[in-house]
Every structure is written in C-alpha cells, then in structure tokens.
Amino acid sequence: MLRHNLTMFPGNGGSVMAAAAVKPWWRETLETILWALVIALILRTFVVQAFWIPSRSMVPTLLINDRVLVAKFWYHFQEPQRGQIFVFKYPVDPKRDFVKRIIGLPGDTVEIRNGTVYINNDPLVEEYIEFPDSYTMEPVKVPEGNYFAMGDNRPNSADSRFWGFVPEEYVKGPVFLRYWPLNRMGK
C-alpha cells in the first residue's frame, strides 16, 4: 500500500489538496545506490582515479603498495611538465598502466652519459634519484606528441630507455596525492 502526503496549495477560491506519492524505502535505497554508482563512474572516468604501485621502479618517491590519486582532467588545462610523476598506458601493452616521471618533452633531445641525463645538452638536476646507475644512451629526439619517461629507481626501472616514447594519447594524468599508507600521505 502506498502512503500519500497531502500538500495544501493556495487557489483562487480557497485551497486545493494534492496527493504526492511517497516511494517505498527499498526503491529510495536502490535509486540512491544507482545514482552513487553513476557519479562514481563519471568521476573515475573523467576526473580522478586511484592507482596502486606494484613495483620498485619509483623508489624512494613511491614504494611498493603505495596508493596514489591521478587527476585525469589536468592535462586538458595544462601541458605536462618535466619532473611530474604521471600515469600512462604502457606502450608495449596498453591494457597495463605504468607510473613514471616525465623526463623529456616533445622536441627535447635526451641523452644519458654514465647515468647522468642530459636534456638539450644540459645536465638534468634530479634530486629525487637515490639509486643512480651508469647507463649510457645516445641522443634521441622526443617526437611531437610523445614523452620520454623514466623511473626514479634507475637500476630497477623498465622505462623509455628500453621501450621508447609514451604517446600523448596514452597519458592518463599526473599523480597529485599519495593517500596510502596514511603515515606517508602527501603530495
């Protein structure tokens, strides 16, 4: 049996009674859950997405099992910047997501001499590197619409040195917050 709420509306010659049906509790609950799911899917698709760090490639900046949030909309308003940590589809297998640091921008010439990265013949200051290596790579020019990405843990990172450039259309967005573990929460 449906309950009805009666509402008084002023009319010309007095008041008019109108009956408004009240939905059953289970229908209200179901609609609330469905709307919450729709909003969550929209937010995850276009705004913010959580990612889990499965490897040591970004140590010490990000550790195994860290959880981060990525602003998927950010690069619609601002171009990616050198030094930003970002998430992208792995160019070799686009079903997988990778997290690395942007090293080379479109048009840059990237070279590595005995572990030191050079951008357009200038050494790159990388204070975030705790574990350097002695890798050497001949100069390569980053094509337009692509990025050169590297992990912070150079000896343990599969990155652009080995599988090439990250196409712009594979970029998901910058990491803006580590939310887990709580004792390491922050930018």
PDB file of C-alpha atoms in Angstrom, residues 38-100:
ATOM      1  CA  VAL A  38      26.785   6.592 -11.865  1.00  0.00           C
ATOM      2  CA  ILE A  39      28.524   9.545 -10.178  1.00  0.00           C
ATOM      3  CA  ALA A  40      31.461   7.339  -9.116  1.00  0.00           C
ATOM      4  CA  LEU A  41      31.893   6.036 -12.676  1.00  0.00           C
ATOM      5  CA  ILE A  42      31.823   9.553 -14.110  1.00  0.00           C
ATOM      6  CA  LEU A  43      34.395  10.745 -11.549  1.00  0.00           C
ATOM      7  CA  ARG A  44      36.664   7.734 -12.199  1.00  0.00           C
ATOM      8  CA  THR A  45      36.430   8.100 -15.968  1.00  0.00           C
ATOM      9  CA  PHE A  46      36.945  11.845 -16.280  1.00  0.00           C
ATOM     10  CA  VAL A  47      38.177  13.349 -13.007  1.00  0.00           C
ATOM     11  CA  VAL A  48      40.197  11.276 -10.508  1.00  0.00           C
ATOM     12  CA  GLN A  49      41.350   7.682 -10.433  1.00  0.00           C
ATOM     13  CA  ALA A  50      43.197   5.699  -7.774  1.00  0.00           C
ATOM     14  CA  PHE A  51      46.224   3.589  -8.686  1.00  0.00           C
ATOM     15  CA  TRP A  52      48.267   1.005  -6.791  1.00  0.00           C
ATOM     16  CA  ILE A  53      52.074   0.944  -7.092  1.00  0.00           C
ATOM     17  CA  PRO A  54      53.161  -2.678  -7.761  1.00  0.00           C
ATOM     18  CA  SER A  55      56.928  -2.274  -8.359  1.00  0.00           C
ATOM     19  CA  ARG A  56      60.139  -0.658  -7.091  1.00  0.00           C
ATOM     20  CA  SER A  57      60.676   1.479 -10.210  1.00  0.00           C
ATOM     21  CA  MET A  58      59.793   4.769  -8.442  1.00  0.00           C
ATOM     22  CA  VAL A  59      61.617   4.138  -5.123  1.00  0.00           C
ATOM     23  CA  PRO A  60      62.224   6.206  -2.996  1.00  0.00           C
ATOM     24  CA  THR A  61      59.434   8.553  -4.185  1.00  0.00           C
ATOM     25  CA  LEU A  62      56.783   5.827  -4.362  1.00  0.00           C
ATOM     26  CA  LEU A  63      57.096   2.470  -2.630  1.00  0.00           C
ATOM     27  CA  ILE A  64      55.524  -0.901  -3.386  1.00  0.00           C
ATOM     28  CA  ASN A  65      51.860  -0.916  -2.295  1.00  0.00           C
ATOM     29  CA  ASP A  66      51.554   2.881  -2.145  1.00  0.00           C
ATOM     30  CA  ARG A  67      48.174   4.129  -3.354  1.00  0.00           C
ATOM     31  CA  VAL A  68      48.010   7.350  -5.384  1.00  0.00           C
ATOM     32  CA  LEU A  69      45.380   9.563  -6.976  1.00  0.00           C
ATOM     33  CA  VAL A  70      45.690  10.801 -10.551  1.00  0.00           C
ATOM     34  CA  ALA A  71      43.982  13.949 -11.877  1.00  0.00           C
ATOM     35  CA  LYS A  72      42.753  12.653 -15.236  1.00  0.00           C
ATOM     36  CA  PHE A  73      41.435  16.045 -16.328  1.00  0.00           C
ATOM     37  CA  TRP A  74      44.589  18.063 -15.515  1.00  0.00           C
ATOM     38  CA  TYR A  75      46.346  17.869 -18.874  1.00  0.00           C
ATOM     39  CA  HIS A  76      43.279  19.341 -20.587  1.00  0.00           C
ATOM     40  CA  PHE A  77      44.149  22.624 -18.856  1.00  0.00           C
ATOM     41  CA  GLN A  78      47.940  22.470 -18.591  1.00  0.00           C
ATOM     42  CA  GLU A  79      50.677  20.801 -20.637  1.00  0.00           C
ATOM     43  CA  PRO A  80      52.662  18.032 -18.921  1.00  0.00           C
ATOM     44  CA  GLN A  81      55.793  19.362 -17.226  1.00  0.00           C
ATOM     45  CA  ARG A  82      59.230  17.846 -16.913  1.00  0.00           C
ATOM     46  CA  GLY A  83      59.652  16.251 -13.498  1.00  0.00           C
ATOM     47  CA  GLN A  84      55.971  15.416 -12.968  1.00  0.00           C
ATOM     48  CA  ILE A  85      55.073  11.888 -11.947  1.00  0.00           C
ATOM     49  CA  PHE A  86      52.329  10.640 -14.227  1.00  0.00           C
ATOM     50  CA  VAL A  87      50.308   7.551 -15.106  1.00  0.00           C
ATOM     51  CA  PHE A  88      50.018   6.291 -18.664  1.00  0.00           C
ATOM     52  CA  LYS A  89      49.153   3.219 -20.684  1.00  0.00           C
ATOM     53  CA  TYR A  90      52.240   1.070 -21.177  1.00  0.00           C
ATOM     54  CA  PRO A  91      53.138   1.488 -24.886  1.00  0.00           C
ATOM     55  CA  VAL A  92      54.067  -2.195 -25.296  1.00  0.00           C
ATOM     56  CA  ASP A  93      50.795  -3.402 -23.716  1.00  0.00           C
ATOM     57  CA  PRO A  94      48.178  -0.598 -23.480  1.00  0.00           C
ATOM     58  CA  LYS A  95      45.996  -2.732 -21.182  1.00  0.00           C
ATOM     59  CA  ARG A  96      48.541  -2.080 -18.400  1.00  0.00           C
ATOM     60  CA  ASP A  97      49.149   1.225 -16.625  1.00  0.00           C
ATOM     61  CA  PHE A  98      52.604   2.481 -15.660  1.00  0.00           C
ATOM     62  CA  VAL A  99      53.724   5.290 -13.366  1.00  0.00           C
ATOM     63  CA  LYS A 100      56.974   7.132 -14.132  1.00  0.00           C
TER      64      LYS A 100
END
